[in-house]
């Protein structure tokens, strides 16, 4: 038996098919992954993501610590509640994890990291924190529900306690607000507007049922993956890991190079990789033929090896197969992908594939 | 999922076989199998004339989740693949025992069918899985 979120029994009652995900029994879908996907693109869907790891950094030195710890520059966060996406790098520039950090107070920053990397993240952050006067405090009592889609905000606001509905309705993109142990952020992992809500585990079932009654459809982790792939968002462990740097993972934009004086972990390795020029780059692929792109399929150009798919699937919004791939830096506009011994034509495109319900690439 | 058709034979790898009046066979995957795999997005069926050995992979069904091989319980020559599934893979989800059929085959012999389960035995088999 795996770990269970506070919504485990609710998922079963709602007809979820459960699978193991990083040691947790999580819903993969509640009947149809494709229908759930469309609900998020067209209306509103909700995901139980309580398995994710929430870590608070408490203390006056939280900001100096994050300047050292994160590849992105924490000093981009000057307004309370603002969020930042960043990689956590090792000294070789390899990606230990990707995370979101929220600035709540000068002595309180909140990190959300992946559950599959929880143990190594906590060990790494704990070890690095020893040189700083801060406390690293995991918050396992928090459940997390992501509500995503064009109607997600309106439907969530309709069930929120009146005392802070106004504060939440005024949240800008990538901002969060906290109130009575609840924490609501206008962030997500689907390419749609919406909220990610952290709340005490004892409140989770009541809130989930209220959202359901407001017309928010329960969605499994299956469509969370096809939604994030369409949105061109990386998945840790699949699209990048400790063997590759952000520069060959489509994440160069998240590296805070300025100011040059900020000596974050991994900086020297990234500087030298940048100087020589990365030999690979991270691109999107659109399959021109029928079939489905999958993780680890080989990418070829004129019959010669040119890289590998890191995440591939079927895009329900486009009705075509799409992928993220790590390929030679000199790849052109087209390539082939080897699927069961056959070479199928694919077009090289720039992600995202879909944003806010709309295709972002020409389908020809 | 509804009741299993009583006129079909079933394999442990979740294929069904219908014996047609002309002694040809129609083969597909069971409703249980499609339910386990999830929403179908691509189906690859064999071309007519292909010679198949027993237990050989003859089709690939791809759901959003994964690609799965489908195995023929019986050796023979492919008469027809269900080409309509190229445009309507969801037929395998919606009508696994009907419009979702995968191929018609002329069997070398019908003996291998004796190894397969009837509806009651297959029901017991999936309940115990």
Short mmCIF file of C-alpha atoms in Angstrom, two decimals:
data_model
loop_
_atom_site.label_atom_id
_atom_site.label_comp_id
_atom_site.label_asym_id
_atom_site.label_seq_id
_atom_site.Cartn_x
_atom_site.Cartn_y
_atom_site.Cartn_z
CA UNK A 1 0.00 0.00 0.00
CA UNK A 2 1.25 3.44 -0.92
CA UNK A 3 0.90 6.79 0.85
CA UNK A 4 -2.60 8.20 0.75
CA UNK A 5 -3.69 11.81 0.48
CA UNK A 6 -6.64 13.05 2.59
CA UNK A 7 -8.75 12.71 -0.59
CA UNK A 8 -8.04 8.98 -1.12
CA UNK A 9 -11.52 7.74 -0.13
CA UNK A 10 -13.14 10.59 -2.07
CA UNK A 11 -11.27 9.57 -5.23
CA UNK A 12 -12.47 5.98 -4.89
CA UNK A 13 -16.05 7.14 -4.32
CA UNK A 14 -15.80 9.28 -7.47
CA UNK A 15 -14.70 6.33 -9.59
CA UNK A 16 -10.99 7.03 -9.85
CA UNK A 17 -8.55 4.48 -11.19
CA UNK A 18 -5.59 4.68 -8.82
CA UNK A 19 -1.94 4.09 -9.71
CA UNK A 20 1.33 4.30 -7.84
CA UNK A 21 3.03 7.65 -8.30
CA UNK A 22 6.32 8.13 -6.44
CA UNK A 23 5.03 5.93 -3.63
CA UNK A 24 1.58 7.53 -3.49
CA UNK A 25 -1.74 5.98 -4.54
CA UNK A 26 -2.99 8.67 -6.91
CA UNK A 27 -5.86 8.94 -9.42
CA UNK A 28 -4.72 8.46 -13.03
CA UNK A 29 -8.24 9.23 -14.31
CA UNK A 30 -11.90 8.99 -13.29
CA UNK A 31 -13.12 7.34 -16.53
CA UNK A 32 -11.67 9.20 -19.49
CA UNK A 33 -8.32 10.96 -19.52
CA UNK A 34 -9.16 12.72 -22.79
CA UNK A 35 -12.50 14.09 -21.53
CA UNK A 36 -10.78 15.35 -18.39
CA UNK A 37 -8.13 17.03 -20.54
CA UNK A 38 -10.80 18.84 -22.57
CA UNK A 39 -12.59 19.96 -19.39
CA UNK A 40 -9.48 21.81 -18.27
CA UNK A 41 -8.97 23.46 -21.68
CA UNK A 42 -12.64 24.45 -22.03
CA UNK A 43 -14.08 24.82 -18.50
CA UNK A 44 -12.52 23.83 -15.15
CA UNK A 45 -10.87 20.75 -13.69
CA UNK A 46 -9.28 19.96 -10.33
CA UNK A 47 -6.31 17.82 -9.39
CA UNK A 48 -5.31 16.39 -6.05
CA UNK A 49 -1.60 17.20 -5.87
CA UNK A 50 -1.28 16.71 -2.11
CA UNK A 51 1.63 14.36 -2.73
CA UNK A 52 3.81 17.34 -3.62
CA UNK A 53 6.28 18.51 -1.00
CA UNK A 54 5.90 21.92 0.66
CA UNK A 55 8.94 23.29 2.49
CA UNK A 56 9.07 26.59 4.34
CA UNK A 57 12.32 28.48 4.88
CA UNK A 58 12.05 30.47 8.07
CA UNK A 59 14.58 33.02 9.28
CA UNK A 60 16.21 36.37 8.58
CA UNK A 61 18.73 34.77 6.21
CA UNK A 62 16.14 33.10 3.97
CA UNK A 63 16.77 35.44 1.03
CA UNK A 64 20.60 35.26 1.15
CA UNK A 65 20.26 31.46 1.37
CA UNK A 66 18.04 31.34 -1.74
CA UNK A 67 20.49 33.59 -3.63
CA UNK A 68 23.03 30.81 -3.06
CA UNK A 69 20.69 27.81 -3.51
CA UNK A 70 18.67 28.61 -6.63
CA UNK A 71 19.71 29.06 -10.28
CA UNK A 72 17.05 31.73 -10.76
CA UNK A 73 17.54 35.03 -8.96
CA UNK A 74 15.41 35.29 -5.82
CA UNK A 75 15.83 39.08 -5.95
CA UNK A 76 13.33 39.10 -8.83
CA UNK A 77 10.81 38.63 -6.00
CA UNK A 78 10.31 42.08 -4.47
CA UNK A 79 6.55 42.03 -3.92
CA UNK A 80 5.04 39.90 -1.16
CA UNK A 81 3.17 36.89 -2.53
CA UNK A 82 5.11 36.77 -5.80
CA UNK A 83 6.23 33.37 -7.16
CA UNK A 84 9.32 32.32 -9.14
CA UNK A 85 10.12 29.11 -11.04
CA UNK A 86 13.68 27.86 -10.61
CA UNK A 87 15.99 24.89 -10.96
CA UNK A 88 17.90 23.51 -8.02
CA UNK A 89 21.36 22.67 -9.40
CA UNK A 90 24.33 20.65 -8.21
CA UNK A 91 27.87 21.99 -8.57
CA UNK A 92 28.17 20.41 -12.06
CA UNK A 93 25.11 22.35 -13.23
CA UNK A 94 22.94 19.20 -13.25
CA UNK A 95 19.30 19.61 -12.27
CA UNK A 96 18.48 18.18 -8.82
CA UNK A 97 14.86 19.34 -9.12
CA UNK A 98 12.67 22.14 -10.40
CA UNK A 99 10.49 24.10 -7.98
CA UNK A 100 8.33 27.11 -7.31
CA UNK A 101 9.35 29.54 -4.58
CA UNK A 102 6.90 32.04 -3.03
CA UNK A 103 7.99 35.19 -1.18
CA UNK A 104 5.67 35.64 1.79
CA UNK A 105 7.81 37.66 4.22
CA UNK A 106 11.51 38.49 4.41
CA UNK A 107 11.79 35.74 7.01
CA UNK A 108 9.38 33.31 5.29
CA UNK A 109 9.72 31.81 1.81
CA UNK A 110 7.76 28.74 0.69
CA UNK A 111 9.09 26.11 -1.73
CA UNK A 112 7.01 23.51 -3.57
CA UNK A 113 9.17 20.63 -4.85
CA UNK A 114 8.42 17.31 -6.54
CA UNK A 115 7.36 14.35 -4.41
CA UNK A 116 9.53 11.96 -6.44
CA UNK A 117 12.62 13.93 -5.34
CA UNK A 118 11.48 14.77 -1.78
CA UNK A 119 14.17 12.88 0.12
CA UNK A 120 17.16 14.07 -1.88
CA UNK A 121 15.81 17.64 -2.01
CA UNK A 122 15.34 17.83 1.75
CA UNK A 123 18.81 16.36 2.31
CA UNK A 124 20.40 18.82 -0.16
CA UNK A 125 18.55 21.89 1.10
CA UNK A 126 19.21 20.89 4.72
CA UNK A 127 22.93 20.45 4.11
CA UNK A 128 23.28 23.75 2.23
CA UNK A 129 21.25 25.55 4.93
CA UNK A 130 23.75 24.72 7.67
CA UNK A 131 25.89 27.72 6.79
CA UNK A 132 22.86 30.01 7.16
CA UNK A 133 20.73 30.95 10.12
CA UNK A 134 17.43 29.52 8.89
CA UNK A 135 15.03 26.68 9.62
CA UNK A 136 13.90 24.27 6.89
CA UNK A 137 10.39 23.17 7.82
CA UNK A 138 8.41 20.65 5.79
CA UNK A 139 4.63 21.11 5.88
CA UNK A 140 3.24 17.59 5.39
CA UNK A 141 -0.09 18.52 6.97
CA UNK A 142 -0.96 20.63 3.93
CA UNK A 143 -3.15 19.14 1.21
CA UNK A 144 -2.89 20.70 -2.26
CA UNK A 145 -5.60 21.06 -4.88
CA UNK A 146 -4.97 22.62 -8.30
CA UNK A 147 -8.04 24.11 -10.02
CA UNK A 148 -7.29 24.88 -13.66
CA UNK A 149 -9.14 26.09 -16.75
CA UNK A 150 -10.83 29.19 -18.16
CA UNK A 151 -13.64 28.93 -15.56
CA UNK A 152 -11.38 27.77 -12.73
CA UNK A 153 -11.03 31.11 -10.95
CA UNK A 154 -14.72 32.03 -11.08
CA UNK A 155 -15.79 28.60 -9.85
CA UNK A 156 -13.19 28.58 -7.06
CA UNK A 157 -14.13 32.07 -5.90
CA UNK A 158 -17.79 31.02 -5.70
CA UNK A 159 -16.98 28.50 -2.96
CA UNK A 160 -14.37 30.50 -1.03
CA UNK A 161 -14.98 31.96 2.37
CA UNK A 162 -16.21 35.54 1.93
CA UNK A 163 -13.57 36.93 4.27
CA UNK A 164 -10.85 36.58 1.70
CA UNK A 165 -12.66 36.21 -1.63
CA UNK A 166 -11.70 39.77 -2.52
CA UNK A 167 -8.00 39.24 -1.84
CA UNK A 168 -7.98 36.09 -3.96
CA UNK A 169 -10.00 37.55 -6.82
CA UNK A 170 -7.44 40.36 -7.08
CA UNK A 171 -4.42 38.05 -7.31
CA UNK A 172 -2.20 38.72 -10.31
CA UNK A 173 -0.61 35.94 -12.37
CA UNK A 174 2.08 34.17 -10.35
CA UNK A 175 0.97 35.76 -7.05
CA UNK A 176 -0.18 34.03 -3.87
CA UNK A 177 -2.10 35.01 -0.77
CA UNK A 178 -2.27 33.25 2.60
CA UNK A 179 -4.94 33.39 5.27
CA UNK A 180 -5.67 31.15 8.31
CA UNK A 181 -3.36 28.29 7.24
CA UNK A 182 -4.76 28.40 3.72
CA UNK A 183 -2.56 29.47 0.82
CA UNK A 184 -3.87 30.26 -2.66
CA UNK A 185 -1.60 30.91 -5.63
CA UNK A 186 -2.50 31.88 -9.18
CA UNK A 187 -0.12 29.30 -10.61
CA UNK A 188 -0.45 25.95 -12.33
CA UNK A 189 0.95 23.25 -14.57
CA UNK A 190 -1.53 23.10 -17.44
CA UNK A 191 -1.11 26.27 -19.54
CA UNK A 192 -4.49 27.54 -18.30
CA UNK A 193 -5.43 30.15 -15.74
CA UNK A 194 -6.38 28.96 -12.27
CA UNK A 195 -5.24 28.41 -8.72
CA UNK A 196 -3.06 26.06 -6.72
CA UNK A 197 -4.50 25.86 -3.23
CA UNK A 198 -2.71 24.57 -0.14
CA UNK A 199 -4.97 23.91 2.78
CA UNK A 200 -4.97 21.95 6.05
CA UNK A 201 -5.54 18.23 5.29
CA UNK A 202 -8.61 18.28 7.56
CA UNK A 203 -10.31 20.82 5.23
CA UNK A 204 -9.51 19.02 1.98
CA UNK A 205 -12.55 16.76 1.50
CA UNK A 206 -15.08 19.49 2.27
CA UNK A 207 -13.41 21.92 -0.15
CA UNK A 208 -13.04 19.30 -2.92
CA UNK A 209 -16.74 18.43 -2.66
CA UNK A 210 -17.70 22.12 -2.74
CA UNK A 211 -15.66 22.56 -5.93
CA UNK A 212 -17.30 19.48 -7.42
CA UNK A 213 -20.74 20.92 -6.65
CA UNK A 214 -19.66 24.19 -8.29
CA UNK A 215 -19.04 22.23 -11.51
CA UNK A 216 -15.28 21.63 -11.32
CA UNK A 217 -14.47 18.22 -12.81
CA UNK A 218 -12.14 15.85 -10.94
CA UNK A 219 -9.10 15.15 -13.13
CA UNK A 220 -6.35 12.56 -12.77
CA UNK A 221 -2.61 12.78 -13.15
CA UNK A 222 -2.96 11.27 -16.66
CA UNK A 223 -4.36 14.43 -18.17
CA UNK A 224 -2.13 16.58 -15.98
CA UNK A 225 0.73 15.11 -18.01
CA UNK A 226 -0.84 15.72 -21.46
CA UNK A 227 -1.83 19.25 -20.38
CA UNK A 228 1.67 20.17 -19.21
CA UNK A 229 3.17 18.63 -22.36
CA UNK A 230 0.89 20.73 -24.59
CA UNK A 231 1.86 23.75 -22.49
CA UNK A 232 5.55 22.97 -23.13
CA UNK A 233 6.31 22.56 -19.43
CA UNK A 234 9.08 20.20 -18.36
CA UNK A 235 8.56 17.16 -16.15
CA UNK A 236 11.40 16.44 -13.75
CA UNK A 237 13.03 13.01 -14.13
CA UNK A 238 11.77 12.76 -17.70
CA UNK A 239 12.78 15.96 -19.46
CA UNK A 240 15.73 16.76 -17.19
CA UNK A 241 17.69 15.26 -14.31
CA UNK A 242 21.09 15.52 -12.64
CA UNK A 243 22.93 14.44 -15.82
CA UNK A 244 21.88 17.52 -17.82
CA UNK A 245 21.92 21.26 -17.32
CA UNK A 246 19.04 23.74 -17.73
CA UNK A 247 20.78 25.03 -20.89
CA UNK A 248 20.03 21.79 -22.79
CA UNK A 249 16.60 21.35 -21.17
CA UNK A 250 14.79 24.40 -22.52
CA UNK A 251 15.30 26.11 -19.16
CA UNK A 252 18.04 28.61 -19.98
CA UNK A 253 15.45 31.36 -19.45
CA UNK A 254 15.18 30.39 -15.77
CA UNK A 255 18.86 30.98 -15.03
CA UNK A 256 19.43 34.32 -13.31
CA UNK A 257 22.79 35.30 -14.84
CA UNK A 258 22.57 38.87 -13.55
CA UNK A 259 24.11 40.14 -11.36
CA UNK A 260 27.40 38.41 -12.16
CA UNK A 261 28.40 38.68 -8.53
CA UNK A 262 25.69 36.21 -7.40
CA UNK A 263 27.61 32.98 -6.93
CA UNK A 264 24.80 30.37 -6.96
CA UNK A 265 25.46 26.61 -6.86
CA UNK A 266 26.27 25.40 -10.40
CA UNK A 267 27.10 28.84 -11.76
CA UNK A 268 30.70 28.05 -12.77
CA UNK A 269 29.64 24.93 -14.67
CA UNK A 270 26.86 26.79 -16.51
CA UNK A 271 29.20 29.68 -17.38
CA UNK A 272 31.68 27.32 -18.99
CA UNK A 273 28.93 25.43 -20.87
CA UNK A 274 27.57 28.74 -22.12
CA UNK A 275 31.01 29.89 -23.26
CA UNK A 276 31.66 26.81 -25.41
CA UNK A 277 28.05 26.75 -26.59
CA UNK A 278 25.70 23.86 -25.65
CA UNK A 279 25.93 20.95 -28.11
CA UNK A 280 22.26 20.14 -27.73
CA UNK A 281 19.03 22.01 -27.49
CA UNK A 282 15.51 21.31 -26.33
CA UNK A 283 12.71 21.51 -28.88
CA UNK A 284 9.13 20.54 -29.57
CA UNK A 285 8.18 17.94 -32.18
CA UNK A 286 4.93 17.56 -34.10
CA UNK A 287 4.46 14.16 -35.75
CA UNK A 288 3.43 14.64 -39.39
CA UNK A 289 2.39 10.99 -39.81
CA UNK A 290 -0.08 8.91 -37.84
CA UNK A 291 1.27 7.32 -34.68
CA UNK A 292 2.26 8.34 -31.19
CA UNK A 293 5.58 9.82 -30.06
CA UNK A 294 6.85 8.29 -26.82
CA UNK A 295 9.64 8.88 -24.32
CA UNK A 296 13.07 7.57 -25.45
CA UNK A 297 12.26 7.22 -29.16
CA UNK A 298 15.26 8.14 -31.34
CA UNK A 299 15.31 11.35 -33.37
CA UNK A 300 17.18 11.24 -36.71
CA UNK A 301 18.10 13.71 -39.44
CA UNK A 302 18.85 12.21 -42.87
CA UNK A 303 19.23 8.82 -41.25
CA UNK A 304 21.81 9.94 -38.69
CA UNK A 305 21.21 10.02 -34.92
CA UNK A 306 20.23 13.52 -33.80
CA UNK A 307 18.75 13.06 -30.32
CA UNK A 308 15.98 11.55 -28.26
CA UNK A 309 12.40 12.27 -27.22
CA UNK A 310 12.16 13.06 -23.51
CA UNK A 311 8.34 13.32 -23.28
CA UNK A 312 5.96 12.20 -26.00
CA UNK A 313 2.23 11.61 -26.10
CA UNK A 314 -0.97 12.32 -27.96
CA UNK A 315 -2.24 15.90 -27.80
CA UNK A 316 -6.01 15.83 -27.27
CA UNK A 317 -6.31 19.54 -28.13
CA UNK A 318 -4.43 19.26 -31.44
CA UNK A 319 -5.55 15.71 -32.29
CA UNK A 320 -1.92 14.96 -33.18
CA UNK A 321 1.08 13.48 -31.47
CA UNK A 322 3.59 15.88 -29.91
CA UNK A 323 6.82 15.61 -27.95
CA UNK A 324 9.64 17.41 -26.21
CA UNK A 325 13.08 16.28 -27.36
CA UNK A 326 16.75 16.90 -26.68
CA UNK A 327 18.47 17.14 -30.08
CA UNK A 328 21.65 18.38 -31.79
CA UNK A 329 21.98 22.16 -31.53
CA UNK A 330 22.16 22.43 -35.35
CA UNK A 331 18.87 20.61 -36.10
CA UNK A 332 16.73 22.19 -38.83
CA UNK A 333 12.96 22.39 -39.28
CA UNK A 334 12.32 18.69 -39.82
CA UNK A 335 13.49 15.30 -38.62
CA UNK A 336 12.44 11.67 -38.39
CA UNK A 337 11.45 9.66 -35.35
CA UNK A 338 12.00 5.91 -35.16
CA UNK A 339 8.82 4.15 -34.07
CA UNK A 340 8.91 0.34 -34.01
CA UNK A 341 11.60 0.20 -36.67
CA UNK A 342 9.95 2.71 -39.02
CA UNK A 343 11.07 6.28 -39.64
CA UNK A 344 8.20 8.76 -39.43
CA UNK A 345 8.38 12.44 -40.37
CA UNK A 346 8.21 15.09 -37.63
CA UNK A 347 8.42 18.87 -37.64
CA UNK A 348 10.65 20.75 -35.20
CA UNK A 349 8.62 23.44 -33.43
CA UNK A 350 8.98 25.87 -30.59
CA UNK A 351 6.86 25.02 -27.51
CA UNK A 352 4.29 25.72 -26.17
CA UNK A 353 1.91 23.75 -28.37
CA UNK A 354 -1.20 25.09 -26.61
CA UNK A 355 -1.82 28.04 -24.28
CA UNK A 356 -5.11 29.24 -22.80
CA UNK A 357 -7.07 26.76 -24.88
CA UNK A 358 -5.55 27.90 -28.20
CA UNK A 359 -3.12 26.04 -30.48
CA UNK A 360 0.20 27.90 -30.70
CA UNK A 361 1.57 26.08 -33.75
CA UNK A 362 0.36 25.70 -37.34
CA UNK A 363 -0.97 22.20 -37.99
CA UNK A 364 -0.46 22.50 -41.83
CA UNK B 1 -18.57 -2.86 -18.66
CA UNK B 2 -21.34 -5.14 -19.86
CA UNK B 3 -21.67 -8.89 -19.96
CA UNK B 4 -19.16 -10.93 -21.98
CA UNK B 5 -20.53 -12.26 -25.29
CA UNK B 6 -21.13 -16.01 -24.91
CA UNK B 7 -20.21 -16.90 -28.50
CA UNK B 8 -16.57 -15.80 -28.24
CA UNK B 9 -13.35 -17.46 -27.06
CA UNK B 10 -10.93 -15.56 -24.84
CA UNK B 11 -7.16 -15.62 -24.27
CA UNK B 12 -5.15 -14.95 -21.12
CA UNK B 13 -3.57 -11.96 -22.87
CA UNK B 14 -7.10 -10.49 -23.27
CA UNK B 15 -7.85 -11.11 -26.95
CA UNK B 16 -11.23 -12.39 -28.10
CA UNK B 17 -11.85 -14.69 -31.09
CA UNK B 18 -15.10 -15.11 -33.04
CA UNK B 19 -15.53 -18.14 -35.30
CA UNK B 20 -17.34 -16.93 -38.40
CA UNK B 21 -19.68 -19.10 -40.51
CA UNK B 22 -17.02 -19.55 -43.20
CA UNK B 23 -14.51 -20.89 -40.62
CA UNK B 24 -12.51 -17.64 -40.66
CA UNK B 25 -11.79 -15.87 -37.36
CA UNK B 26 -12.30 -12.28 -36.22
CA UNK B 27 -9.97 -11.15 -33.45
CA UNK B 28 -9.94 -8.12 -31.16
CA UNK B 29 -9.12 -7.11 -27.59
CA UNK B 30 -11.62 -7.49 -24.78
CA UNK B 31 -13.62 -4.78 -23.08
CA UNK B 32 -11.60 -5.46 -19.94
CA UNK B 33 -8.37 -4.87 -21.88
CA UNK B 34 -9.53 -1.57 -23.38
CA UNK B 35 -10.69 -0.43 -19.95
CA UNK B 36 -7.24 -1.17 -18.49
CA UNK B 37 -5.47 0.64 -21.34
CA UNK B 38 -7.62 3.79 -21.37
CA UNK B 39 -8.55 6.15 -24.20
CA UNK B 40 -7.25 4.83 -27.53
CA UNK B 41 -5.53 7.33 -29.80
CA UNK B 42 -3.86 5.13 -32.44
CA UNK B 43 -4.33 1.59 -33.70
CA UNK B 44 -2.01 -0.22 -36.13
CA UNK B 45 -3.56 -3.27 -37.83
CA UNK B 46 -1.87 -5.89 -40.08
CA UNK B 47 -2.04 -5.92 -43.87
CA UNK B 48 -3.93 -8.62 -45.75
CA UNK B 49 -1.74 -11.55 -46.76
CA UNK B 50 0.59 -11.42 -43.77
CA UNK B 51 1.39 -14.86 -42.38
CA UNK B 52 1.17 -15.03 -38.60
CA UNK B 53 2.52 -17.60 -36.16
CA UNK B 54 0.58 -18.37 -33.01
CA UNK B 55 1.39 -15.84 -30.22
CA UNK B 56 2.90 -13.41 -32.73
CA UNK B 57 2.21 -9.69 -32.24
CA UNK B 58 -0.12 -8.62 -35.08
CA UNK B 59 -1.42 -5.20 -33.98
CA UNK B 60 -0.48 -2.29 -31.75
CA UNK B 61 -3.07 -0.40 -29.74
CA UNK B 62 -1.92 2.90 -28.33
CA UNK B 63 -3.79 4.68 -25.57
CA UNK B 64 -2.82 8.09 -24.26
CA UNK B 65 -0.86 6.18 -21.65
CA UNK B 66 1.11 3.57 -23.61
CA UNK B 67 1.55 1.36 -26.67
CA UNK B 68 0.59 -2.30 -26.30
CA UNK B 69 1.13 -5.25 -28.63
CA UNK B 70 -1.79 -7.53 -29.42
CA UNK B 71 -1.04 -11.24 -29.96
CA UNK B 72 -2.84 -13.73 -32.16
CA UNK B 73 -3.84 -16.88 -30.30
CA UNK B 74 -3.99 -18.76 -33.61
CA UNK B 75 -1.60 -19.09 -36.60
CA UNK B 76 -2.91 -18.18 -40.04
CA UNK B 77 -3.10 -15.72 -42.91
CA UNK B 78 -4.48 -12.21 -42.42
CA UNK B 79 -7.57 -11.64 -44.58
CA UNK B 80 -8.25 -8.07 -43.52
CA UNK B 81 -7.17 -5.51 -40.92
CA UNK B 82 -9.78 -3.08 -39.58
CA UNK B 83 -8.51 -0.01 -41.46
CA UNK B 84 -11.39 2.12 -40.18
CA UNK B 85 -9.66 2.26 -36.79
CA UNK B 86 -6.98 4.57 -38.26
CA UNK B 87 -9.56 7.36 -38.08
CA UNK B 88 -11.71 6.05 -35.23
CA UNK B 89 -9.41 4.40 -32.65
CA UNK B 90 -12.02 5.20 -30.00
CA UNK B 91 -14.19 2.41 -31.47
CA UNK B 92 -11.98 0.00 -29.51
CA UNK B 93 -13.09 1.73 -26.28
CA UNK B 94 -16.72 2.11 -27.25
CA UNK B 95 -17.38 -1.26 -28.90
CA UNK B 96 -14.48 -3.65 -28.23
CA UNK B 97 -16.44 -6.75 -29.26
CA UNK B 98 -17.99 -5.13 -32.35
CA UNK B 99 -16.75 -2.15 -34.39
CA UNK B 100 -13.44 -2.33 -32.50
CA UNK B 101 -12.37 -5.64 -34.08
CA UNK B 102 -8.72 -5.70 -35.22
CA UNK B 103 -8.34 -8.39 -37.90
CA UNK B 104 -9.93 -11.26 -39.78
CA UNK B 105 -7.72 -14.30 -40.24
CA UNK B 106 -7.83 -17.64 -42.10
CA UNK B 107 -6.52 -20.04 -39.46
CA UNK B 108 -4.08 -22.86 -40.22
CA UNK B 109 -6.18 -25.00 -37.90
CA UNK B 110 -8.89 -24.50 -35.31
CA UNK B 111 -7.15 -26.74 -32.78
CA UNK B 112 -5.56 -23.82 -30.94
CA UNK B 113 -9.02 -22.58 -30.03
CA UNK B 114 -9.33 -25.46 -27.59
CA UNK B 115 -6.68 -23.74 -25.45
CA UNK B 116 -8.84 -20.64 -25.08
CA UNK B 117 -11.42 -19.83 -22.40
CA UNK B 118 -15.16 -19.51 -22.74
CA UNK B 119 -16.94 -16.44 -21.35
CA UNK B 120 -17.47 -17.90 -17.87
CA UNK B 121 -13.84 -18.99 -17.50
CA UNK B 122 -12.56 -15.63 -18.76
CA UNK B 123 -14.82 -13.74 -16.36
CA UNK B 124 -13.39 -15.81 -13.52
CA UNK B 125 -9.88 -15.14 -14.84
CA UNK B 126 -10.22 -11.34 -14.89
CA UNK B 127 -11.97 -11.31 -11.51
CA UNK B 128 -8.97 -13.15 -10.02
CA UNK B 129 -6.33 -10.93 -11.67
#
